[in-house]
Short mmCIF file of N, CA, C and O in Angstrom, two decimals:
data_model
loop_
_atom_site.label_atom_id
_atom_site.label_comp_id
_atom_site.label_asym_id
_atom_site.label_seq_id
_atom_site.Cartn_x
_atom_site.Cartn_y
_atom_site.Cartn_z
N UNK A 1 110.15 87.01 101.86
CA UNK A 1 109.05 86.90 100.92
C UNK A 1 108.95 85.44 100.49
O UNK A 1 110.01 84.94 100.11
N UNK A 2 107.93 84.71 100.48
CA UNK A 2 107.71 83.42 100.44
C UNK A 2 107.47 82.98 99.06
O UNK A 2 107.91 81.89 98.68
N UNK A 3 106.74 83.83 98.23
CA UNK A 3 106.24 83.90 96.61
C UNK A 3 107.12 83.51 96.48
O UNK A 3 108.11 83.50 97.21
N UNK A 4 106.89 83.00 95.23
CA UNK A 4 108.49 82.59 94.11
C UNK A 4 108.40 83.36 92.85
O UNK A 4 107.32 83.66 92.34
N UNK A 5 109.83 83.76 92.26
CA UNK A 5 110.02 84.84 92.05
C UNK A 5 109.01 85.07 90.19
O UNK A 5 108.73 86.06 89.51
N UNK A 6 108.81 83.85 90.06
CA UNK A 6 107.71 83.38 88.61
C UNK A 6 106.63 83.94 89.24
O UNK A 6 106.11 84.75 88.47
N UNK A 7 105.92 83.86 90.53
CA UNK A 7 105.15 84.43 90.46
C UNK A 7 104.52 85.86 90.80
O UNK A 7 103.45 86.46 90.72
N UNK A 8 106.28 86.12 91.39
CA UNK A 8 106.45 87.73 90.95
C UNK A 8 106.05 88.56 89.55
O UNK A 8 105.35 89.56 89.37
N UNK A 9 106.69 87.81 88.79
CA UNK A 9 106.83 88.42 87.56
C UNK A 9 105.56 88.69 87.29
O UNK A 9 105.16 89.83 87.04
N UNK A 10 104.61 87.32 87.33
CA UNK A 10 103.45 87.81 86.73
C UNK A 10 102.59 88.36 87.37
O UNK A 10 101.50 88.49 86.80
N UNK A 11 102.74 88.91 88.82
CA UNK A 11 101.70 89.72 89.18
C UNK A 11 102.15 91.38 88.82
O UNK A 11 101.55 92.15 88.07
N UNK A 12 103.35 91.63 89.57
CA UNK A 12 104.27 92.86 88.48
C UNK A 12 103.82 92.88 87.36
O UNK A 12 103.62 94.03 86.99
N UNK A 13 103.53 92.01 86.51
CA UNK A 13 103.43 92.49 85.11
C UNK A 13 101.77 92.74 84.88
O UNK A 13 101.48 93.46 83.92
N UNK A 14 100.86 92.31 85.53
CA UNK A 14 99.44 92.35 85.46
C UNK A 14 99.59 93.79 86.30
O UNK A 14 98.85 94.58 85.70
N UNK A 15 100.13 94.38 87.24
CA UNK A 15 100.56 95.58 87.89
C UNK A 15 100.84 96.63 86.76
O UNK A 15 100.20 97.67 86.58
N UNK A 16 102.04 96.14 85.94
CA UNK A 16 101.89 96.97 84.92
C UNK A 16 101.34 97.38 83.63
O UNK A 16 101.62 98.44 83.08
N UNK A 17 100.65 96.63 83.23
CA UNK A 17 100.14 96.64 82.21
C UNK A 17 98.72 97.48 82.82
O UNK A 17 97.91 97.84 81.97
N UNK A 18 98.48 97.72 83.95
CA UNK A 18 97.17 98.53 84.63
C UNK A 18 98.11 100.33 84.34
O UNK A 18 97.57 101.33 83.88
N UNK A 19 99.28 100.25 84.71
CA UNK A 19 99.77 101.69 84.94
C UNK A 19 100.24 102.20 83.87
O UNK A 19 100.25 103.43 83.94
N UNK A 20 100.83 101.60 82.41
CA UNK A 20 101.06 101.43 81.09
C UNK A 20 101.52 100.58 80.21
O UNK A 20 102.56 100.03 79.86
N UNK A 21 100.07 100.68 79.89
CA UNK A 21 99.76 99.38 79.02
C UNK A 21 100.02 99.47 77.51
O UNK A 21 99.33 98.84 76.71
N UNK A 22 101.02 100.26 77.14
CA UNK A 22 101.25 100.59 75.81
C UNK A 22 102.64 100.44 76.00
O UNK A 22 103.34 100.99 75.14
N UNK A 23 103.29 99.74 77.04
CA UNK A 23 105.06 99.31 77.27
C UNK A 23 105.29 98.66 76.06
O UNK A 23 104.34 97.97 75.69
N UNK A 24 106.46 98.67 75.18
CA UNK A 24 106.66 97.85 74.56
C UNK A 24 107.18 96.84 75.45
O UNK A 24 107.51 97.01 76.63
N UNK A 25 107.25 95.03 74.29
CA UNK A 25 107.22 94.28 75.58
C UNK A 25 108.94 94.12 76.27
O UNK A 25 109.12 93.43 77.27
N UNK A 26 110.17 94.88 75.54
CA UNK A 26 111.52 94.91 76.11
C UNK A 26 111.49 95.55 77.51
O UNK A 26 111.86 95.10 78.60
N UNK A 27 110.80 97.03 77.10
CA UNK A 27 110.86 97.98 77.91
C UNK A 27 109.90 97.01 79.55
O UNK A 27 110.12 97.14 80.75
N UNK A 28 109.20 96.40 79.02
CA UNK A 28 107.98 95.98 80.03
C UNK A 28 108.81 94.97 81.01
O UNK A 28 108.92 95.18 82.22
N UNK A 29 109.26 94.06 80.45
CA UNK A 29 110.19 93.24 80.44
C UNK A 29 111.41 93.66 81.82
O UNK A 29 111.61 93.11 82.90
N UNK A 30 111.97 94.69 81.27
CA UNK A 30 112.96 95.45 82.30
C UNK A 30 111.91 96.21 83.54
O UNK A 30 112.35 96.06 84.68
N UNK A 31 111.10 96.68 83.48
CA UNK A 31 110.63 97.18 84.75
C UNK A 31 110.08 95.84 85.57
O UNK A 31 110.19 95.87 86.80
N UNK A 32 109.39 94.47 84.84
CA UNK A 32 108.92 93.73 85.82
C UNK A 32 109.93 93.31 86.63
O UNK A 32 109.62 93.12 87.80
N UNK A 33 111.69 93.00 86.12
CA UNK A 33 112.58 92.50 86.67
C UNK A 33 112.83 93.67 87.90
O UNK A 33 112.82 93.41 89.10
N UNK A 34 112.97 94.63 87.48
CA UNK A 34 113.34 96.16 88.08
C UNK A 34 112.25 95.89 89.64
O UNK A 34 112.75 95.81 90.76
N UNK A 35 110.59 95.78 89.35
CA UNK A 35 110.01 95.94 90.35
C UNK A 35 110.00 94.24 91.09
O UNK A 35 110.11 94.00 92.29
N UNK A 36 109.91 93.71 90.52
CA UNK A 36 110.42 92.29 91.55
C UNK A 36 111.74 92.31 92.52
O UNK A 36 111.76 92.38 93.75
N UNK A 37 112.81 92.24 91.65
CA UNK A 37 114.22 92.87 92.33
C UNK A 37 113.73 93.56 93.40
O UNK A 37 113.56 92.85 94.39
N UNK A 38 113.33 95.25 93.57
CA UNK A 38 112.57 95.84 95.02
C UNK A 38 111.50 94.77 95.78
O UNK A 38 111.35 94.87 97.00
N UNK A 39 110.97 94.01 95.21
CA UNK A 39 110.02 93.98 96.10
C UNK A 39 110.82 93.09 96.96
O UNK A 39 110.94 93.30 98.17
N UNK A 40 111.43 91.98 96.27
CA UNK A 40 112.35 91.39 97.52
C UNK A 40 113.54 91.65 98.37
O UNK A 40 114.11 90.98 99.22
N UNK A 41 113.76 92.89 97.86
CA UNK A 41 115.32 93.26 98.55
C UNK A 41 114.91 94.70 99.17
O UNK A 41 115.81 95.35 99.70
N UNK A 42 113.65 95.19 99.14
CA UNK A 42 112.73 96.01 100.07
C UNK A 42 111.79 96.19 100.72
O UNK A 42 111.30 97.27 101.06
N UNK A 43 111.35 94.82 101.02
CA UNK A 43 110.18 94.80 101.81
C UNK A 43 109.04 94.80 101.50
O UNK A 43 108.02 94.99 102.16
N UNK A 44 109.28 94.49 100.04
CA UNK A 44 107.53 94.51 99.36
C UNK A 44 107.35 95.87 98.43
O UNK A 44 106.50 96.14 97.59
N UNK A 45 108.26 96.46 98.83
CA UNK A 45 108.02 98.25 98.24
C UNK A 45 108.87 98.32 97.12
O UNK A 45 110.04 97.96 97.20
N UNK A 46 108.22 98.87 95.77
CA UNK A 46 108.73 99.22 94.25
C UNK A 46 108.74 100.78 94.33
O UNK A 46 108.31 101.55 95.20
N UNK A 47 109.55 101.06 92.79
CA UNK A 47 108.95 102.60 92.38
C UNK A 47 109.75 102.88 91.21
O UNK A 47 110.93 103.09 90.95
N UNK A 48 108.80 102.80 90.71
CA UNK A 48 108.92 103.30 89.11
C UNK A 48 108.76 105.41 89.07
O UNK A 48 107.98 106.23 89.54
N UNK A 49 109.97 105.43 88.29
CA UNK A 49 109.69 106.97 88.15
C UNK A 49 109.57 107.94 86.99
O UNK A 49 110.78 108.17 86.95
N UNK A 50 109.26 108.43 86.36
CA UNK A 50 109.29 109.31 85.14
C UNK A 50 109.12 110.85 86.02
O UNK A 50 108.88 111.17 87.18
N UNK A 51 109.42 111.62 84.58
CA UNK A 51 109.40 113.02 84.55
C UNK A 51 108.01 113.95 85.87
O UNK A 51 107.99 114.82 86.74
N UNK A 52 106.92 112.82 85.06
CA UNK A 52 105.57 113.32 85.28
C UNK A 52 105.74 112.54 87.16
O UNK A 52 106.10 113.17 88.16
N UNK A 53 105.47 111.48 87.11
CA UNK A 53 105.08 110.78 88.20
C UNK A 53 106.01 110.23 88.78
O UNK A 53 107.13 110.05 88.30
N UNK A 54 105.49 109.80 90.25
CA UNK A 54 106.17 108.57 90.79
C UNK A 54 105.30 107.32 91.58
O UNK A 54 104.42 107.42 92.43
N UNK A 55 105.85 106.24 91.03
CA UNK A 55 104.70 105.16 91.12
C UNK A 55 105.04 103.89 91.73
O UNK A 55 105.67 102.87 91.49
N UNK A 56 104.17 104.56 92.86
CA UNK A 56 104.79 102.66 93.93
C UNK A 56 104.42 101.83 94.39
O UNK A 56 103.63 102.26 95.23
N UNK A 57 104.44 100.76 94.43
CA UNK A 57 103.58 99.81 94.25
C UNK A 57 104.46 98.75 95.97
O UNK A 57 105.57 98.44 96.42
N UNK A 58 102.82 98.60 96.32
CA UNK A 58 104.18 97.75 97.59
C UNK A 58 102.68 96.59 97.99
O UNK A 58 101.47 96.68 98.24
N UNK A 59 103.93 95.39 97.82
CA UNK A 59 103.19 93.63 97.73
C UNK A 59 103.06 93.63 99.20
O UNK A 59 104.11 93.86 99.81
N UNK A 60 102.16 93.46 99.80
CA UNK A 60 101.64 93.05 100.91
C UNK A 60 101.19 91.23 100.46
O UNK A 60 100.57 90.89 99.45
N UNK A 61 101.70 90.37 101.47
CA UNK A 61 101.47 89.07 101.29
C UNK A 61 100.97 88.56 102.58
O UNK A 61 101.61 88.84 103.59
N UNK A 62 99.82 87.77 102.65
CA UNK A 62 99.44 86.91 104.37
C UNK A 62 99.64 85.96 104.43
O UNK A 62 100.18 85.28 103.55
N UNK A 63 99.18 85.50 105.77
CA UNK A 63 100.03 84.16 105.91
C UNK A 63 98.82 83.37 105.29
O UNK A 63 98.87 82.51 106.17
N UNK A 64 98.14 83.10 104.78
CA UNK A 64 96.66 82.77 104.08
C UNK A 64 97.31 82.62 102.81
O UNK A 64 96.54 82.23 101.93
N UNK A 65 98.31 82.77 102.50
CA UNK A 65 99.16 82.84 101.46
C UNK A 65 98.27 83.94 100.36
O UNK A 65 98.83 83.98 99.26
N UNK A 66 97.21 84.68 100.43
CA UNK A 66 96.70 85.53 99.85
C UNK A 66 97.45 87.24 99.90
O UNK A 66 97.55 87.97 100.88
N UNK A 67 97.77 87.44 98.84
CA UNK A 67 98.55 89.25 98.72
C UNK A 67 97.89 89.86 98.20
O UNK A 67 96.99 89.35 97.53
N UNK A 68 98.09 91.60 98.30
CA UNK A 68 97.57 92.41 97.85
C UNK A 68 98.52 93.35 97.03
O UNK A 68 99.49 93.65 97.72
N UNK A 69 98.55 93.76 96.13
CA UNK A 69 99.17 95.11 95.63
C UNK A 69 98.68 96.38 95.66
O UNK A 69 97.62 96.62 95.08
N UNK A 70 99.32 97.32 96.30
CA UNK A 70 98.84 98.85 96.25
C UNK A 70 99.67 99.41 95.71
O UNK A 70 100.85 99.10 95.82
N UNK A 71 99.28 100.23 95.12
CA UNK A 71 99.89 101.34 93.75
C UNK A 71 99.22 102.78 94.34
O UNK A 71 98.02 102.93 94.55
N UNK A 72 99.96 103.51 94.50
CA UNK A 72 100.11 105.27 94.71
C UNK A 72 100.96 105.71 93.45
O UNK A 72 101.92 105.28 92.81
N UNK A 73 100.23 106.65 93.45
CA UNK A 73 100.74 107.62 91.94
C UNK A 73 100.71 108.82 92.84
O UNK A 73 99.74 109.19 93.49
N UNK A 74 102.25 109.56 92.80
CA UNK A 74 102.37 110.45 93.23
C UNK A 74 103.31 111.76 92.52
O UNK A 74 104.33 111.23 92.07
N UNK A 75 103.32 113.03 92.31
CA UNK A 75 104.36 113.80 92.27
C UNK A 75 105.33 113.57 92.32
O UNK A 75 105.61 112.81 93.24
N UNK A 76 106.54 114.06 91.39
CA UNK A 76 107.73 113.65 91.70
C UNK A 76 108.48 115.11 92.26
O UNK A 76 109.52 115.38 91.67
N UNK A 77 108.10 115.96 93.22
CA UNK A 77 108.26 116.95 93.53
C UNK A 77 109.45 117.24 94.45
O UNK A 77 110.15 118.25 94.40
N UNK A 78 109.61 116.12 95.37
CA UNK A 78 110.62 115.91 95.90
C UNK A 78 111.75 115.62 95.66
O UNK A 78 112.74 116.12 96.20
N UNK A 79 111.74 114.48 94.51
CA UNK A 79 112.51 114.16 93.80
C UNK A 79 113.62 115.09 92.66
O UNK A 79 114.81 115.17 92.39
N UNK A 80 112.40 115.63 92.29
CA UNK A 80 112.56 117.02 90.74
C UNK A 80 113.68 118.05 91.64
O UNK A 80 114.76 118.45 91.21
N UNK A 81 113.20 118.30 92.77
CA UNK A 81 113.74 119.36 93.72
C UNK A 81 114.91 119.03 94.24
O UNK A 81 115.72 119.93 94.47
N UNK A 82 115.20 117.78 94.49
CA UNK A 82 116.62 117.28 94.99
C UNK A 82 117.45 116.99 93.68
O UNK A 82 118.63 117.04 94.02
N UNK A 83 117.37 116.72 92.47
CA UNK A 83 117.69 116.89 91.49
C UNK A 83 118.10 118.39 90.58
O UNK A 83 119.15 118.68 90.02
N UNK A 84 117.04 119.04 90.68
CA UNK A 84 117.27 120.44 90.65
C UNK A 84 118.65 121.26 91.47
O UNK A 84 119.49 121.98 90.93
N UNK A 85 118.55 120.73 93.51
CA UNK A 85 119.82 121.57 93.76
C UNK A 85 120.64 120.89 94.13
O UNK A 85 120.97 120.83 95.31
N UNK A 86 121.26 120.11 93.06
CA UNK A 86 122.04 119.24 92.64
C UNK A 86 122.89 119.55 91.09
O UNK A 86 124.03 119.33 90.69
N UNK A 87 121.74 120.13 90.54
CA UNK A 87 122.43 121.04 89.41
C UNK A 87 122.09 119.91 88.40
O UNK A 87 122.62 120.30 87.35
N UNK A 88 121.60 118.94 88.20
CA UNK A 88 121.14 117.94 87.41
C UNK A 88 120.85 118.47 86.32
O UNK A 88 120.05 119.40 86.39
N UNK A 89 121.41 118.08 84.91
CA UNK A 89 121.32 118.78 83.49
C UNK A 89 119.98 118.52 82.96
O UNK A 89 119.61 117.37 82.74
N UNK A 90 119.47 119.21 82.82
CA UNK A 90 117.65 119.09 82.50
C UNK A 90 117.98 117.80 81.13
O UNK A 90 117.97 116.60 81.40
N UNK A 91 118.11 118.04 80.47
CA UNK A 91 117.96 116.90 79.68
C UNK A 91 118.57 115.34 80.03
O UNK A 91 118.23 114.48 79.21
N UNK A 92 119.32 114.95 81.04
CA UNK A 92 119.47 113.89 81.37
C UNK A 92 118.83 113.32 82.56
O UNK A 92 118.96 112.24 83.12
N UNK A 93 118.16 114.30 82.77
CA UNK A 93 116.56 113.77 83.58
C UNK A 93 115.86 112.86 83.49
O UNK A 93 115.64 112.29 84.55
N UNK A 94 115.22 112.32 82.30
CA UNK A 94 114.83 111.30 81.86
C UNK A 94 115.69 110.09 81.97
O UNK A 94 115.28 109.04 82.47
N UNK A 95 116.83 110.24 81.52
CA UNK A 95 117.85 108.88 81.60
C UNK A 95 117.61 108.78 83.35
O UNK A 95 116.95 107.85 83.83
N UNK A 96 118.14 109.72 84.08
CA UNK A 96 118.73 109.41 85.17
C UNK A 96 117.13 108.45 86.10
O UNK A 96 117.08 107.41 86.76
N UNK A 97 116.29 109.26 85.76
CA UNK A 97 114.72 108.32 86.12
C UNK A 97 115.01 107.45 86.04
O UNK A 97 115.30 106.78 87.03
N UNK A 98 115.09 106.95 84.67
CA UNK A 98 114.84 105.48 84.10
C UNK A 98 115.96 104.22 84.63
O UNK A 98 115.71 103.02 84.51
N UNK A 99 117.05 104.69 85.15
CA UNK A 99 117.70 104.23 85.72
C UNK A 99 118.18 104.06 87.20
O UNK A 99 119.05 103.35 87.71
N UNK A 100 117.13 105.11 87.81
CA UNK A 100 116.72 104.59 89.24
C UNK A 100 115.53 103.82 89.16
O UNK A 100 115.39 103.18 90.20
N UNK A 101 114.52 103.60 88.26
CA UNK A 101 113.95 102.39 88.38
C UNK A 101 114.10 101.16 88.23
O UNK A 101 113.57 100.18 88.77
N UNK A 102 115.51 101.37 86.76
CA UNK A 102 115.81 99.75 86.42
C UNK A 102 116.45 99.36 87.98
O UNK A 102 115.74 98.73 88.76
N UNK A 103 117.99 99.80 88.43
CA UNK A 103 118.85 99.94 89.25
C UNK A 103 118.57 100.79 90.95
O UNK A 103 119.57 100.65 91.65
N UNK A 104 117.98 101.20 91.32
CA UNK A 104 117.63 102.06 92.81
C UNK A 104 118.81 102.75 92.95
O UNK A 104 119.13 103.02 94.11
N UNK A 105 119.71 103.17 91.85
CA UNK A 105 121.17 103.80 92.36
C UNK A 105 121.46 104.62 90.89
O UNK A 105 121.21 103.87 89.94
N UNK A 106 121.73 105.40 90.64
CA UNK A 106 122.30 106.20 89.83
C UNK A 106 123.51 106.79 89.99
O UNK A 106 123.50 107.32 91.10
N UNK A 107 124.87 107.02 89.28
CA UNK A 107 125.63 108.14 89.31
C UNK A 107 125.50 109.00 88.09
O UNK A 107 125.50 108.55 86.94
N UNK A 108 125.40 110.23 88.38
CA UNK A 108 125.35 111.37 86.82
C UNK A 108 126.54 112.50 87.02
O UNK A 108 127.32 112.57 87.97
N UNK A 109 126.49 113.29 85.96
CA UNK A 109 126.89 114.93 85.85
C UNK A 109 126.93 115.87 86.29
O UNK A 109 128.02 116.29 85.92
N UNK A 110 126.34 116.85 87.09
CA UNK A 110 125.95 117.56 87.04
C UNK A 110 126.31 119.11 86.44
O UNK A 110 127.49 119.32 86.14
N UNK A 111 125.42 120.09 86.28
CA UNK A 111 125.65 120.69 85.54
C UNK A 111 127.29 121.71 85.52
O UNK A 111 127.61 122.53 84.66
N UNK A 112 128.05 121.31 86.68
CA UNK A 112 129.29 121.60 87.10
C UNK A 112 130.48 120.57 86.76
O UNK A 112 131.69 120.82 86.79
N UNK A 113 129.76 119.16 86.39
CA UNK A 113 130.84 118.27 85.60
C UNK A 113 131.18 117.31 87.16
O UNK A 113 132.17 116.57 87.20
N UNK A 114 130.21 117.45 88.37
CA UNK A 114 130.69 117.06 89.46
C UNK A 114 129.60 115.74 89.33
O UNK A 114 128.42 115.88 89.00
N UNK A 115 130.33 114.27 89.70
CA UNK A 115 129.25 113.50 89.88
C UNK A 115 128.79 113.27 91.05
O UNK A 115 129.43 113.44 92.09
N UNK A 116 127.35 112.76 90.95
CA UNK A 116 127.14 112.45 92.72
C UNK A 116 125.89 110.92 92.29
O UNK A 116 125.50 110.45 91.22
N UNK A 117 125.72 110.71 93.17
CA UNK A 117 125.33 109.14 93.13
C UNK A 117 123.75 109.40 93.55
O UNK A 117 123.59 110.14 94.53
N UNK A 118 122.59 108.87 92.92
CA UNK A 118 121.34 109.29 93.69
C UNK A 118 120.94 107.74 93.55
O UNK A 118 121.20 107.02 92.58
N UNK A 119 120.22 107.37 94.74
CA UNK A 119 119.73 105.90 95.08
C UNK A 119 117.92 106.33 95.69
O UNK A 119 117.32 107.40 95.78
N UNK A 120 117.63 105.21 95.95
CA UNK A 120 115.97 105.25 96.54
C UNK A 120 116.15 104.22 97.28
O UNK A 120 116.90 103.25 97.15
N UNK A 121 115.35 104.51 98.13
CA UNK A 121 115.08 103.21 99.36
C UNK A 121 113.40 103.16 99.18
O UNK A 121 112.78 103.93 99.91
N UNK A 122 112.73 102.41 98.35
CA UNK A 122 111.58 102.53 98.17
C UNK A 122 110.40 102.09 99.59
O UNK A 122 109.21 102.35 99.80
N UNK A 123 111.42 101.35 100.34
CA UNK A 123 110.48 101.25 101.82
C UNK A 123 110.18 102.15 102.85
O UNK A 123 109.49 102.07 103.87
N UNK A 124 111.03 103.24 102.21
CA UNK A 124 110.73 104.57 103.06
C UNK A 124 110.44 105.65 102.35
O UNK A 124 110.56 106.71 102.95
N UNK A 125 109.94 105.72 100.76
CA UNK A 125 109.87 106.52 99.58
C UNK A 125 110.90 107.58 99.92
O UNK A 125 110.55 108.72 100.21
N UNK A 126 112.29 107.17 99.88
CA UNK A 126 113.18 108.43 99.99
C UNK A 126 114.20 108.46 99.02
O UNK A 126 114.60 107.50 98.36
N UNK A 127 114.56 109.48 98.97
CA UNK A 127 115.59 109.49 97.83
C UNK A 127 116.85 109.82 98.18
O UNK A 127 116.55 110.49 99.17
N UNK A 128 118.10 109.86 98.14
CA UNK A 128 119.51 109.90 99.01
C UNK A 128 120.53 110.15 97.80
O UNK A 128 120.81 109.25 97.02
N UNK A 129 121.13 111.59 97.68
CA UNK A 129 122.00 111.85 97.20
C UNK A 129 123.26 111.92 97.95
O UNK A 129 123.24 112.08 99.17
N UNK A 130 124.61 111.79 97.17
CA UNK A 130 126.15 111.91 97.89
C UNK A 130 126.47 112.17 96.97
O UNK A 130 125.81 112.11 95.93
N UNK A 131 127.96 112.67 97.13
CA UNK A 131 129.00 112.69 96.09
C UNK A 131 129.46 110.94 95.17
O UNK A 131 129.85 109.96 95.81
N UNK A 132 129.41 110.94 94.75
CA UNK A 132 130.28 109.57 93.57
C UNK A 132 131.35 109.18 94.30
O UNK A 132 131.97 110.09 94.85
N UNK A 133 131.70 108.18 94.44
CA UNK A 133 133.05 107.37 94.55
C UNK A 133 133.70 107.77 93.31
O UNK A 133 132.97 107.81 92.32
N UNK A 134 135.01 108.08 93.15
CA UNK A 134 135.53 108.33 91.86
C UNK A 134 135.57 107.21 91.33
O UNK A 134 135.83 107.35 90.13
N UNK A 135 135.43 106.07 91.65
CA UNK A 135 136.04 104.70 90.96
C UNK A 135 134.62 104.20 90.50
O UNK A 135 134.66 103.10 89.95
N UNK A 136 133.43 104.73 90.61
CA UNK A 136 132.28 104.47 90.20
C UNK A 136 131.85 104.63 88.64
O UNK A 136 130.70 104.36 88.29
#
């Protein structure tokens, strides 16, 4: 990726302030770092996730030095479902989101006390559960 990473920030952040624009500016703050971080260490491809949605945004750049951003808002159905038979404690649902967007990697609980590690590869919108490293 040729951009520099200042002018990551501020297109990410003109990105977000279109998808919610009522971020406070900490919270706002952590997802622009969150979706810059992906875009360069995935190929252009982000993803922000909550309860409701999942939202991805992937920087297309030319050699014209002119880019584009596309944003898909999608279901998190796949996600909810691999979480679900996983045994994922309904109320730490929200955390565990919010921390595959800051991070693309999570370890949690599950409702058996067993941890397992859930990550995203946002260049292939997939999601990849395992068991935890114990030392994690």
């Amino acid at each position: 990726m040729r951009v520099k990473s200042d002018v990551l920030r501020r297109i990410a952040g003109t990105e977000l302030d279109k998808l919610f624009p009522d971020t406070a500016p900490r919270a706002r703050d952590d997802l622009i770092t969150a979706v810059v971080r992906q875009w360069i260490t995935s190929a252009g491809h982000a993803g922000i996730f909550t309860v409701a949605r999942n939202y991805w945004l992937h920087f297309e750049e030319f050699p014209d030095e002119r880019f584009q951003v596309h944003a898909e808002v999608t279901t998190p159905d796949g996600l909810g479902q691999l979480l679900r038979n996983h045994l994922a404690q309904e109320d730490d649902v929200p955390r565990i989101l919010r921390q595959l967007t800051l991070r693309q990697a999570v370890v949690f609980d599950n409702e058996d006390a067993i941890a397992f590690k859930i990550r995203v590869r946002p260049e292939l919108r997939r999601f990849e559960i395992e068991p935890a490293d114990p030392e994690e």
